[in-house]
mmCIF file of C-alpha atoms (C1' of nucleotides) in Angstrom:
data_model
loop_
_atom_site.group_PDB
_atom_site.id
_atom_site.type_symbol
_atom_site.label_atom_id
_atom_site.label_comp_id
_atom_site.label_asym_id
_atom_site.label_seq_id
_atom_site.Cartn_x
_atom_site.Cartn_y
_atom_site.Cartn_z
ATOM 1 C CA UNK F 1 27.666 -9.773 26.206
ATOM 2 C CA UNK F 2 24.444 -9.755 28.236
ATOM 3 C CA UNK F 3 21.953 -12.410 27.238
ATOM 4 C CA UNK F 4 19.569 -9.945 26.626
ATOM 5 C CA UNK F 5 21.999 -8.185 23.869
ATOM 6 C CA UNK F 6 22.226 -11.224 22.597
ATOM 7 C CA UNK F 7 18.807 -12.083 22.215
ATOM 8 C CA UNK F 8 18.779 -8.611 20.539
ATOM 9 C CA UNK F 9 21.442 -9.582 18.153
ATOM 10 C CA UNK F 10 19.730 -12.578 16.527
ATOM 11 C CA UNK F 11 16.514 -11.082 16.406
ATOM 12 C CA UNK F 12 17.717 -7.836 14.732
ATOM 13 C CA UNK F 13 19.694 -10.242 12.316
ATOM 14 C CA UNK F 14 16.845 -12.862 11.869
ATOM 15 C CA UNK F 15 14.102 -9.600 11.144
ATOM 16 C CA UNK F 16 16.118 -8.533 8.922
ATOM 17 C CA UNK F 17 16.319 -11.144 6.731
ATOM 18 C CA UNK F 18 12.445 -11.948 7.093
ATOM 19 C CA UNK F 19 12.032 -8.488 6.538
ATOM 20 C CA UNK F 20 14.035 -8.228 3.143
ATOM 21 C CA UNK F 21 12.265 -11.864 1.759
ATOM 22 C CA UNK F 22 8.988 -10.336 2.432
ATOM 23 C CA UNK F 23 9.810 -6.969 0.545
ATOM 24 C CA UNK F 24 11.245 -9.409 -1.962
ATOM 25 C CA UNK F 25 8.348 -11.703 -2.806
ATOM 26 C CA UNK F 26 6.104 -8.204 -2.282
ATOM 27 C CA UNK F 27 5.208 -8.481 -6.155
ATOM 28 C CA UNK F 28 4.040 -11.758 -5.726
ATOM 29 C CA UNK F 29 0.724 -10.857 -3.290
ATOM 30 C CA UNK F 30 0.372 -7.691 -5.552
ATOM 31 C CA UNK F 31 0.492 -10.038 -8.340
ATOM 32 C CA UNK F 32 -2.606 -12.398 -6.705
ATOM 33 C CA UNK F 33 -4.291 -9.082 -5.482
ATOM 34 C CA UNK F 34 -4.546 -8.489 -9.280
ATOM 35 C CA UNK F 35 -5.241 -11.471 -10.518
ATOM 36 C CA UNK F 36 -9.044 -11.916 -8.479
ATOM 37 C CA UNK F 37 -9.844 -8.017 -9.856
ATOM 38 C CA UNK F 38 -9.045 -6.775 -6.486
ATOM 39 C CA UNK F 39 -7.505 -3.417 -4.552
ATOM 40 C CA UNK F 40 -5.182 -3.328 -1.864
ATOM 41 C CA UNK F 41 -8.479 -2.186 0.157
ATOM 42 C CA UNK F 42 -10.942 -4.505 -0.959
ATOM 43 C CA UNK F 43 -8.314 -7.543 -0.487
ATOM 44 C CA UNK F 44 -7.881 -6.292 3.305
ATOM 45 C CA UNK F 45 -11.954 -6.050 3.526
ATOM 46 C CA UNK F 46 -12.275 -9.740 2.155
ATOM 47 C CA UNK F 47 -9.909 -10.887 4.182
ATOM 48 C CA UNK F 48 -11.338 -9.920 7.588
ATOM 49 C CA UNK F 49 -15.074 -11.023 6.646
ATOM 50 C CA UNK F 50 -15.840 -14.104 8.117
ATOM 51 C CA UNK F 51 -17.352 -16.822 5.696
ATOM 52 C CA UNK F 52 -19.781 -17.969 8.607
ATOM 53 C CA UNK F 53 -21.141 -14.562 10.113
ATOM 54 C CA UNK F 54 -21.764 -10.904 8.994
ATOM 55 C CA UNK F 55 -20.170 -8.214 11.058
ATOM 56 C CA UNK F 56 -21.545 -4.676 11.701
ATOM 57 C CA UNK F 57 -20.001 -1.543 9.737
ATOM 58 C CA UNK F 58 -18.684 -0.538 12.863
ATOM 59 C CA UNK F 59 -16.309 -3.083 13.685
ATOM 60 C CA UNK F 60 -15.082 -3.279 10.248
ATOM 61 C CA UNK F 61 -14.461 0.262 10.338
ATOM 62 C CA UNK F 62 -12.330 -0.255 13.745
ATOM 63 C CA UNK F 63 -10.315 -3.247 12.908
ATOM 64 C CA UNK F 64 -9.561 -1.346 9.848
ATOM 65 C CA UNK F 65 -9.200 2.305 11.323
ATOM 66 C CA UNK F 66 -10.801 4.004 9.532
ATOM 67 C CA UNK F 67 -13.741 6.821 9.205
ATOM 68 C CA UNK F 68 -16.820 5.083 9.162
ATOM 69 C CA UNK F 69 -17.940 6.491 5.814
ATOM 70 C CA UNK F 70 -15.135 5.245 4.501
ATOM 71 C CA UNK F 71 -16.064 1.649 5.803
ATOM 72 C CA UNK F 72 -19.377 2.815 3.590
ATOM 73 C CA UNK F 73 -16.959 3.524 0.356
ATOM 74 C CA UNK F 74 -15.056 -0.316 0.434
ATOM 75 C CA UNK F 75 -18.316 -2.199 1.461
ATOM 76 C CA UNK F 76 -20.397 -0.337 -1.420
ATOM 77 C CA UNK F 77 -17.566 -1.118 -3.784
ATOM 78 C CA UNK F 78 -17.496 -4.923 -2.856
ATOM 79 C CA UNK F 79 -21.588 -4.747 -2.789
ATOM 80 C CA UNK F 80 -21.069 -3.524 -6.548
ATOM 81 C CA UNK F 81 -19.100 -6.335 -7.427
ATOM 82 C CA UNK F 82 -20.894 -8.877 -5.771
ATOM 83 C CA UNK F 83 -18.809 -10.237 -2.538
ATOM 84 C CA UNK F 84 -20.854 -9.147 0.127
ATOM 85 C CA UNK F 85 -24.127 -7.647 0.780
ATOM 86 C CA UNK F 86 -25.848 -5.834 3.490
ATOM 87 C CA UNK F 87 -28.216 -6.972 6.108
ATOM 88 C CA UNK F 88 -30.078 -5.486 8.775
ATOM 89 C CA UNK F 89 -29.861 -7.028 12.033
ATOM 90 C CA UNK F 90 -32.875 -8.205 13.193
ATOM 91 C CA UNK F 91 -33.243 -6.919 16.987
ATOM 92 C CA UNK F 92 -31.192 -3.662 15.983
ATOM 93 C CA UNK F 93 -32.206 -2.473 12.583
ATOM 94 C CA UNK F 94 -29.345 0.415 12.708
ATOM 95 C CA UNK F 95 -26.822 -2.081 12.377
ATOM 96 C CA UNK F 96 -26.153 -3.663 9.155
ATOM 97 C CA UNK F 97 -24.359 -6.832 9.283
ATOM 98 C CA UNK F 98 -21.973 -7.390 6.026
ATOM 99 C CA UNK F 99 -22.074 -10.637 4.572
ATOM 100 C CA UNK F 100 -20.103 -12.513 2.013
ATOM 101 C CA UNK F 101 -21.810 -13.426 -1.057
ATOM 102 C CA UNK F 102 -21.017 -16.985 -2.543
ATOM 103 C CA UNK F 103 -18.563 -15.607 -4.695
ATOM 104 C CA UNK F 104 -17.468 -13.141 -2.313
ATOM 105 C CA UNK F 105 -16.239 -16.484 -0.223
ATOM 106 C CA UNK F 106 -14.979 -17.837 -3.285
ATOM 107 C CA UNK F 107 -12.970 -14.668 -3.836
ATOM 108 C CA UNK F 108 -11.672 -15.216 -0.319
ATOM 109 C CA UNK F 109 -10.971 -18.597 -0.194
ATOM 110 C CA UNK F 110 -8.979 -18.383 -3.429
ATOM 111 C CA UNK F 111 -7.296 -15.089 -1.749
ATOM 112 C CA UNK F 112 -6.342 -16.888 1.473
ATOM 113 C CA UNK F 113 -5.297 -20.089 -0.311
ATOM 114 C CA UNK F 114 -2.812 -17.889 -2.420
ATOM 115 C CA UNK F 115 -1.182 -15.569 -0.231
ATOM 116 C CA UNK F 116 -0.784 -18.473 2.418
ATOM 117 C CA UNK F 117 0.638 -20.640 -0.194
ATOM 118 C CA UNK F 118 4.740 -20.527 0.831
ATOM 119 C CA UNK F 119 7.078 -19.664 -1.989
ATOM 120 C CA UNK F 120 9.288 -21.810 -3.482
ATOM 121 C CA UNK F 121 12.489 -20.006 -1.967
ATOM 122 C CA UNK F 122 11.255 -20.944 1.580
ATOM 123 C CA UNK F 123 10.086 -24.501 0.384
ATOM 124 C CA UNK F 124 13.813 -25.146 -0.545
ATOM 125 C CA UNK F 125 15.130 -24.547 2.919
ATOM 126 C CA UNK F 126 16.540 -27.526 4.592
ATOM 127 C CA UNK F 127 14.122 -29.664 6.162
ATOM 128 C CA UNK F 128 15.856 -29.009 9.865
ATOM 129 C CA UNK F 129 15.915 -25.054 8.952
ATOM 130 C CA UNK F 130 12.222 -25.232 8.002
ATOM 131 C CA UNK F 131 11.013 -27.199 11.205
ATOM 132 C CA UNK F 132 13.067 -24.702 13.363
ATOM 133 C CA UNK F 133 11.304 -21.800 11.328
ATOM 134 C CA UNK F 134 8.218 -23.558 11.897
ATOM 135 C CA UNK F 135 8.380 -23.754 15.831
ATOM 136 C CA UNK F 136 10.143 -20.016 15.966
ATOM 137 C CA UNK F 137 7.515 -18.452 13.975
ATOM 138 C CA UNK F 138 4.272 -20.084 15.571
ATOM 139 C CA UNK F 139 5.604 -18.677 18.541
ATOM 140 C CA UNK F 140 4.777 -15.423 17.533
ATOM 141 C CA UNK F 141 1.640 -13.421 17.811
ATOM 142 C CA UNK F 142 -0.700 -13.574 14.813
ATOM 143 C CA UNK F 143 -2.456 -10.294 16.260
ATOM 144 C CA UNK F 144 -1.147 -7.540 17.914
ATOM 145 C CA UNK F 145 -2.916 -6.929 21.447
ATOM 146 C CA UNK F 146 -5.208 -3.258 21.684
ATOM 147 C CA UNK F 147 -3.378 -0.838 22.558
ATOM 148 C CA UNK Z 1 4.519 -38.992 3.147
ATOM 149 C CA UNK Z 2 7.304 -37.793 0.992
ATOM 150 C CA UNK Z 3 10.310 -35.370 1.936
ATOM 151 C CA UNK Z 4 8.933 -33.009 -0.466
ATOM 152 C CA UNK Z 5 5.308 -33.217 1.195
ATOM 153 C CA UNK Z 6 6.929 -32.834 5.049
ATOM 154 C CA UNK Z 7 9.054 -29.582 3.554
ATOM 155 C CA UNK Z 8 6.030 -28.251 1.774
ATOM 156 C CA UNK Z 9 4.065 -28.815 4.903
ATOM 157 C CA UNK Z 10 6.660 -27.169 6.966
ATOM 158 C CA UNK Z 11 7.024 -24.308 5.159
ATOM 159 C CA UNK Z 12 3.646 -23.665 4.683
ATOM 160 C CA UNK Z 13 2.873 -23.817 8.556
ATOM 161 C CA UNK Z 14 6.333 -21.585 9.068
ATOM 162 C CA UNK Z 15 4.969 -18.955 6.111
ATOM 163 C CA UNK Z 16 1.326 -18.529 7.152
ATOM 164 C CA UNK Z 17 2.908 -17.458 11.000
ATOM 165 C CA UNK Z 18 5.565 -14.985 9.024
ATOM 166 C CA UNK Z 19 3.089 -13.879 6.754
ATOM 167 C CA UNK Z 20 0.342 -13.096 10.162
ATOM 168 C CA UNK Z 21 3.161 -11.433 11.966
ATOM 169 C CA UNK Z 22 4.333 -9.579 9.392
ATOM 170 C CA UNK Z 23 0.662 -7.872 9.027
ATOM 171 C CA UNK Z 24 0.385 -8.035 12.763
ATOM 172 C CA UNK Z 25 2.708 -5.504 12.655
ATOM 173 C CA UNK Z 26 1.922 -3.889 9.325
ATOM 174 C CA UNK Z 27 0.981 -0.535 12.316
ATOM 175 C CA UNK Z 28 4.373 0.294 13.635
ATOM 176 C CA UNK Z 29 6.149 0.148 9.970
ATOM 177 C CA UNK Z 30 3.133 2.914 8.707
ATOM 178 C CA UNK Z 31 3.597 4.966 12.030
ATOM 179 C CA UNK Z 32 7.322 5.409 10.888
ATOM 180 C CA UNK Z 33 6.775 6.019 7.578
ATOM 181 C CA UNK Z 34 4.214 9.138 8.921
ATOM 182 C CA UNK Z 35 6.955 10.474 11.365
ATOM 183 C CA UNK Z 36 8.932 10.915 8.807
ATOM 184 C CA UNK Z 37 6.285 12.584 6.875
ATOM 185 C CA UNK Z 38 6.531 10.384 3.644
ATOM 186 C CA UNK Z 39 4.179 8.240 1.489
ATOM 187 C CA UNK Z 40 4.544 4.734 1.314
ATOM 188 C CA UNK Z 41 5.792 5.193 -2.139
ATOM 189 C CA UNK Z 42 8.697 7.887 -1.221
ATOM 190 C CA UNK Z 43 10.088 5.811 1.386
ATOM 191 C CA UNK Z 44 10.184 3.252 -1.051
ATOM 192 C CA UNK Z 45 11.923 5.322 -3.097
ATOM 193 C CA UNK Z 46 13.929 6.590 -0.355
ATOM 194 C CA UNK Z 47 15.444 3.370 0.545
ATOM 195 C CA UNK Z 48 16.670 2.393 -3.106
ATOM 196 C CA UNK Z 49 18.626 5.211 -3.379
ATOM 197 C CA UNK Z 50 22.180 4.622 -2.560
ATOM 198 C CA UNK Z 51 23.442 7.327 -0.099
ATOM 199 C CA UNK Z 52 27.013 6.918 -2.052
ATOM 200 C CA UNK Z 53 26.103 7.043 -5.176
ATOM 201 C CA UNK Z 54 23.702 8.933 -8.054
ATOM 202 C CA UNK Z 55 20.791 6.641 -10.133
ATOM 203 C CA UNK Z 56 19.768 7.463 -13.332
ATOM 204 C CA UNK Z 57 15.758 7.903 -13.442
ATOM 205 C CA UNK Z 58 15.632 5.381 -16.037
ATOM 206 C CA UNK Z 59 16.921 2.498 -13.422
ATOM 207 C CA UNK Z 60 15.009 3.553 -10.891
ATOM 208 C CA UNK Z 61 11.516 3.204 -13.128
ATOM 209 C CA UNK Z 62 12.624 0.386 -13.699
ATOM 210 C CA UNK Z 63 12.996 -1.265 -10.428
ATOM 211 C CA UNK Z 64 9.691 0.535 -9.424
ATOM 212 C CA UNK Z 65 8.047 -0.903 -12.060
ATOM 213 C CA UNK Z 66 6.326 1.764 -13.187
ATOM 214 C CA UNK Z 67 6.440 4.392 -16.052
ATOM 215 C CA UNK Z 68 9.220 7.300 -16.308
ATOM 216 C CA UNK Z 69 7.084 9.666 -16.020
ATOM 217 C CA UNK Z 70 5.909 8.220 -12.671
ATOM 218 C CA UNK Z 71 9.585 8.261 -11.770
ATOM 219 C CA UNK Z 72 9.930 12.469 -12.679
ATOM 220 C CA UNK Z 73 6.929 13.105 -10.135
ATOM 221 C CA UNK Z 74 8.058 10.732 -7.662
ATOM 222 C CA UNK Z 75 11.782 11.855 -7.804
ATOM 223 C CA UNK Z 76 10.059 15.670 -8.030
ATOM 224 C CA UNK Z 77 8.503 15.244 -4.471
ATOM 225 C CA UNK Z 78 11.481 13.883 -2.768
ATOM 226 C CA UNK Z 79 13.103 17.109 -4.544
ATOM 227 C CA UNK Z 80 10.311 19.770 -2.889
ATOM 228 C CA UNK Z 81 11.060 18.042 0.361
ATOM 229 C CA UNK Z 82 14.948 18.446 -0.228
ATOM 230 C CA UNK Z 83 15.747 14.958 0.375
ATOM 231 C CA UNK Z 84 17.220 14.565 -2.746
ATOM 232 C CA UNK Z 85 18.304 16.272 -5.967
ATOM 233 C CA UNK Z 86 19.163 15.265 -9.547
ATOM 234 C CA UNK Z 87 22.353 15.978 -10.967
ATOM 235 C CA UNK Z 88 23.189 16.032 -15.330
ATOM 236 C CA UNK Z 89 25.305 12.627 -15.407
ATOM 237 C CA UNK Z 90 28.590 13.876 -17.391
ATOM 238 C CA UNK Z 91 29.170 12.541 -20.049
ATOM 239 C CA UNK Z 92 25.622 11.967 -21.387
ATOM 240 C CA UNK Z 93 23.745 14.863 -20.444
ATOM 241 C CA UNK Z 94 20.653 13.301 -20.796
ATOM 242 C CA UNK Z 95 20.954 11.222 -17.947
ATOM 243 C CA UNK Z 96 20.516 12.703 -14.728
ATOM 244 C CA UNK Z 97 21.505 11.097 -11.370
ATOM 245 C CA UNK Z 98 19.700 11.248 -8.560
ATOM 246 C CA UNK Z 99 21.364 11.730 -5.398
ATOM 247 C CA UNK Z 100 20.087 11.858 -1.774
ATOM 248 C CA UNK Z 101 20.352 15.366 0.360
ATOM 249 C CA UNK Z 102 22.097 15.383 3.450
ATOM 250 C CA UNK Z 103 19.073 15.457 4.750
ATOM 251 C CA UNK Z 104 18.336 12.927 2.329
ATOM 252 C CA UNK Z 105 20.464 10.552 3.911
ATOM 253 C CA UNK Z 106 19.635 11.292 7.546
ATOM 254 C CA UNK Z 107 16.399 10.356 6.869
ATOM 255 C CA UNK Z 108 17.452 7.428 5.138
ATOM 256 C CA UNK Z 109 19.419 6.119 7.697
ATOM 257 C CA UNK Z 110 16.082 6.607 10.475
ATOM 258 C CA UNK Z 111 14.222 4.463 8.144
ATOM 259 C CA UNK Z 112 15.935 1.844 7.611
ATOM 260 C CA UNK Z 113 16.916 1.762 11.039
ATOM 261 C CA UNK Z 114 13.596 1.919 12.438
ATOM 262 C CA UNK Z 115 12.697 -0.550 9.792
ATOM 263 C CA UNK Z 116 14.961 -3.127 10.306
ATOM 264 C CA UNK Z 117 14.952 -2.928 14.562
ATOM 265 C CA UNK Z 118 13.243 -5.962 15.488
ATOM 266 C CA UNK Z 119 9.807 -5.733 17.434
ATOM 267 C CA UNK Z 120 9.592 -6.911 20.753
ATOM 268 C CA UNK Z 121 7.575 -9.671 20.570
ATOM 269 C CA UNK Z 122 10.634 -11.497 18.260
ATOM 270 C CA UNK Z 123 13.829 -10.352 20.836
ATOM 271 C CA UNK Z 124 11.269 -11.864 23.296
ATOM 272 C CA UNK Z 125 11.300 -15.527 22.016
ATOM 273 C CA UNK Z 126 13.901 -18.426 23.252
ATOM 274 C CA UNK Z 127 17.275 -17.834 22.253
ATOM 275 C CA UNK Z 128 17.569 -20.756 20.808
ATOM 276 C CA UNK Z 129 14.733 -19.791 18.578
ATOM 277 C CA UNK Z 130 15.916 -16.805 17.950
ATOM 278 C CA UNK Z 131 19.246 -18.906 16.742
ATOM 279 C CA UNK Z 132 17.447 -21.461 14.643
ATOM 280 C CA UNK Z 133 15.164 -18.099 12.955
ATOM 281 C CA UNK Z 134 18.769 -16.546 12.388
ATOM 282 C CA UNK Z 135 19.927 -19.045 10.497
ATOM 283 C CA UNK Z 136 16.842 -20.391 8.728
ATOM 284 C CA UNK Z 137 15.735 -16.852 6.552
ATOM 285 C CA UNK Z 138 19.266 -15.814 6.452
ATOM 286 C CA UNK Z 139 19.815 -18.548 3.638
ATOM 287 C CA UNK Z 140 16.547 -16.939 2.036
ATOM 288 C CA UNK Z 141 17.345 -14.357 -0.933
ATOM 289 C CA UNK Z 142 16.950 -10.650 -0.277
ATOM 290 C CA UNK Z 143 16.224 -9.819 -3.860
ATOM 291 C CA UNK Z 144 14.296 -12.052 -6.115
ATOM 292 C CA UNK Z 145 16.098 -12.978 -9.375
ATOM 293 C CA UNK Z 146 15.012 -11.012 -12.397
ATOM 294 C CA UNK Z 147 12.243 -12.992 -14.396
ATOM 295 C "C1'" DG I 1 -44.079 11.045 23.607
ATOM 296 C "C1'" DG I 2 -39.763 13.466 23.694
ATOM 297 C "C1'" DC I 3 -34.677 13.333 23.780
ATOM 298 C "C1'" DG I 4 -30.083 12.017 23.623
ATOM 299 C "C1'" DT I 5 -27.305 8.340 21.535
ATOM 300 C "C1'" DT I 6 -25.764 5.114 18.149
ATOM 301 C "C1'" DA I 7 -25.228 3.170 13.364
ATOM 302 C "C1'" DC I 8 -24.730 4.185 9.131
ATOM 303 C "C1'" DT I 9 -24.898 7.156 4.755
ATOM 304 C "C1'" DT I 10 -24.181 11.126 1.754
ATOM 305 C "C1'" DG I 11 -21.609 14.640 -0.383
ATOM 306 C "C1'" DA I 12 -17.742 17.585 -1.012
ATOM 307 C "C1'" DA I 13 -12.965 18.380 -1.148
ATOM 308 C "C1'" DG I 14 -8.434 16.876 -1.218
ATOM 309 C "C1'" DT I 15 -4.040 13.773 -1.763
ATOM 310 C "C1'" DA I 16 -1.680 9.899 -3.809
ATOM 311 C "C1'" DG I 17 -0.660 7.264 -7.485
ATOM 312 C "C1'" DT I 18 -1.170 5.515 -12.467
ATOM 313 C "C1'" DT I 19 -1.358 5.748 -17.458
ATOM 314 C "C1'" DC I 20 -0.895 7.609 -21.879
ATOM 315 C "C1'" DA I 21 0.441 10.720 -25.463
ATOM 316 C "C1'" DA I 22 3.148 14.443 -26.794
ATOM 317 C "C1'" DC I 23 7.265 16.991 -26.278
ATOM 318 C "C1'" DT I 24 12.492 18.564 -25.492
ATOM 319 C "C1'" DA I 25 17.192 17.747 -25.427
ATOM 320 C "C1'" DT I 26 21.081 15.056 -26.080
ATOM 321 C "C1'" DA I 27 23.686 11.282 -28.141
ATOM 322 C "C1'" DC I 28 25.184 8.570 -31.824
ATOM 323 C "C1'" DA I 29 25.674 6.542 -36.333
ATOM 324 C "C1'" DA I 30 25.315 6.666 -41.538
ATOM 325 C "C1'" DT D 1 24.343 16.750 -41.705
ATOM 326 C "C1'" DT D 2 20.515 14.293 -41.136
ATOM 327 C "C1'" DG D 3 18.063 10.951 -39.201
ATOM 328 C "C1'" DT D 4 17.030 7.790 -35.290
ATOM 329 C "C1'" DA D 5 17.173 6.313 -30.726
ATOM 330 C "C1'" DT D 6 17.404 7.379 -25.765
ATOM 331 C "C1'" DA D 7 16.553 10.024 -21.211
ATOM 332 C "C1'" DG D 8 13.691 12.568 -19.178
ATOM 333 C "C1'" DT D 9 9.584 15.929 -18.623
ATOM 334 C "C1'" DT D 10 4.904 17.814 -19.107
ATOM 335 C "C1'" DG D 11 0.025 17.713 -19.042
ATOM 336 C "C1'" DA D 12 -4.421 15.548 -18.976
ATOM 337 C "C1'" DA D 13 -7.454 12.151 -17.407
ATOM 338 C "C1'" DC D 14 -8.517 8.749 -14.234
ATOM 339 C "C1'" DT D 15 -8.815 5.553 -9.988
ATOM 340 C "C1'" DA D 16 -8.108 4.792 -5.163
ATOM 341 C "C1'" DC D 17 -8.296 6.365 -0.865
ATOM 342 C "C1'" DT D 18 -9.007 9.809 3.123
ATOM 343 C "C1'" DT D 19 -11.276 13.280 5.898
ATOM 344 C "C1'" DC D 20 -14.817 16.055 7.515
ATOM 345 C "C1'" DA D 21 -19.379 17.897 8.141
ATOM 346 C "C1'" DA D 22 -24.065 17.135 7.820
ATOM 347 C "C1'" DG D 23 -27.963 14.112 7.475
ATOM 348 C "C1'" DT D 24 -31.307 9.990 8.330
ATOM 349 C "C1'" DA D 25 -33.116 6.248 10.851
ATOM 350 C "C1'" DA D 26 -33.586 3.335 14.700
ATOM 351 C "C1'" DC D 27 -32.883 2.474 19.662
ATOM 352 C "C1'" DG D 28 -33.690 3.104 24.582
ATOM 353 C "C1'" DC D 29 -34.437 5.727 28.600
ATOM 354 C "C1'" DC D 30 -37.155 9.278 31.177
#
DNA sequence: GGCGTTACTTGAAGTAGTTCAACTATACAA
DNA sequence: TTGTATAGTTGAACTACTTCAAGTAACGCC
């Protein structure tokens, strides 16, 4: 067998069995989602404002492909419920720079804290399987490249 | 530090680089889904059914979590589509069974297949990664225990 | 100042999914 | 037989999300 079948082997056998654990524990995020009042959407939205600096509808709107108006929709709905707010940018006053409230960073920390947290399956692993996982996975891209 | 503190570490570094891959590459898992012109939810549905075998609607409310009649309009959709069909259980009449299409099962079969084929980025790491990944999340569960 | 461009918003229409209450048909037991 | 439980369906009301077309306001260049 080539090396490269190989290589194609294990990962097919390894993805699948990430794959299946993270379809498994799928109830759990749901579950957190829930618990901070939150939609699928507006968890996604939180999750890519940063705590430090507002970003323009636009690039929300790209990152999350979408229409812009619907980038309009999620931001008005976390406006509503007091996570972020608008402001214009001075310099360009077209562009409105979204901004986590307090509690909107709150909501995110507590969001970030939870789904990050590993569960308990994974914490049981052997200590030599989890620093091999460890390595494996950081080898990995967090974020895909443009394409 | 304690053994539990170094596994808890471990598997919380290991985790939060599944967890970003796994949304790094949320993209390709929705493009299939769209070729084969289904919702998130009928695919869902799509891969609990067992090509060999008939469900009752009652079991498969049940693992969706959601309410029977949920279920009927689910299980009604994959029906229009012709992917699957309900049969009277004999016996008990009440029940009805239902079973996936041969279509049905073709498209099954390019789901899970698509589903489950590794992305590049993972063949592309060290074999001996690849090895250590192998083994590590195939000792984690593929269903979660019923609580 | 006028003009094309960019950033964002508004409104309308549609699909997907959820929930609840009411209903039908079958099974099963007293 | 008569009641009671079970399996599934129907319909109505609602929320979440998407898409498109049209509109407003600010920018920046000539």
């Amino acid at each position: 067998m080539s090396s490269r079948a190989r290589a194609r082997d294990s990962a097919a056998a390894a993805w699948r069995s990430i794959f299946d654990y993270i379809r498994a524990t799928a109830a759990d995020r749901v579950e957190v989602i829930d618990r901070l009042g939150l939609t699928p959407a507006e968890s996604r939205a939180i999750s890519s404002l940063d705590p430090n600096a507002g970003r323009s509808m636009r690039s929300l709107a790209e990152e999350w492909r979408c229409d812009p108006s619907n980038a309009t929709w999620l931001v008005d709905r976390l406006e509503r419920q007091g996570l972020a707010t608008r402001v214009a940018r001075d310099g360009d006053r077209r562009v409105k720079a979204v901004v986590l409230t307090p509690k909107g960073k709150r909501t995110r920390r507590d969001l970030i804290d939870s789904l990050y947290r590993p569960p308990p399956d994974l914490v049981a692993l052997p200590q030599r399987d989890l620093d091999a996982l460890r390595a494996a996975a950081g080898k990995l891209p967090a974020r895909r490249a443009n394409r």
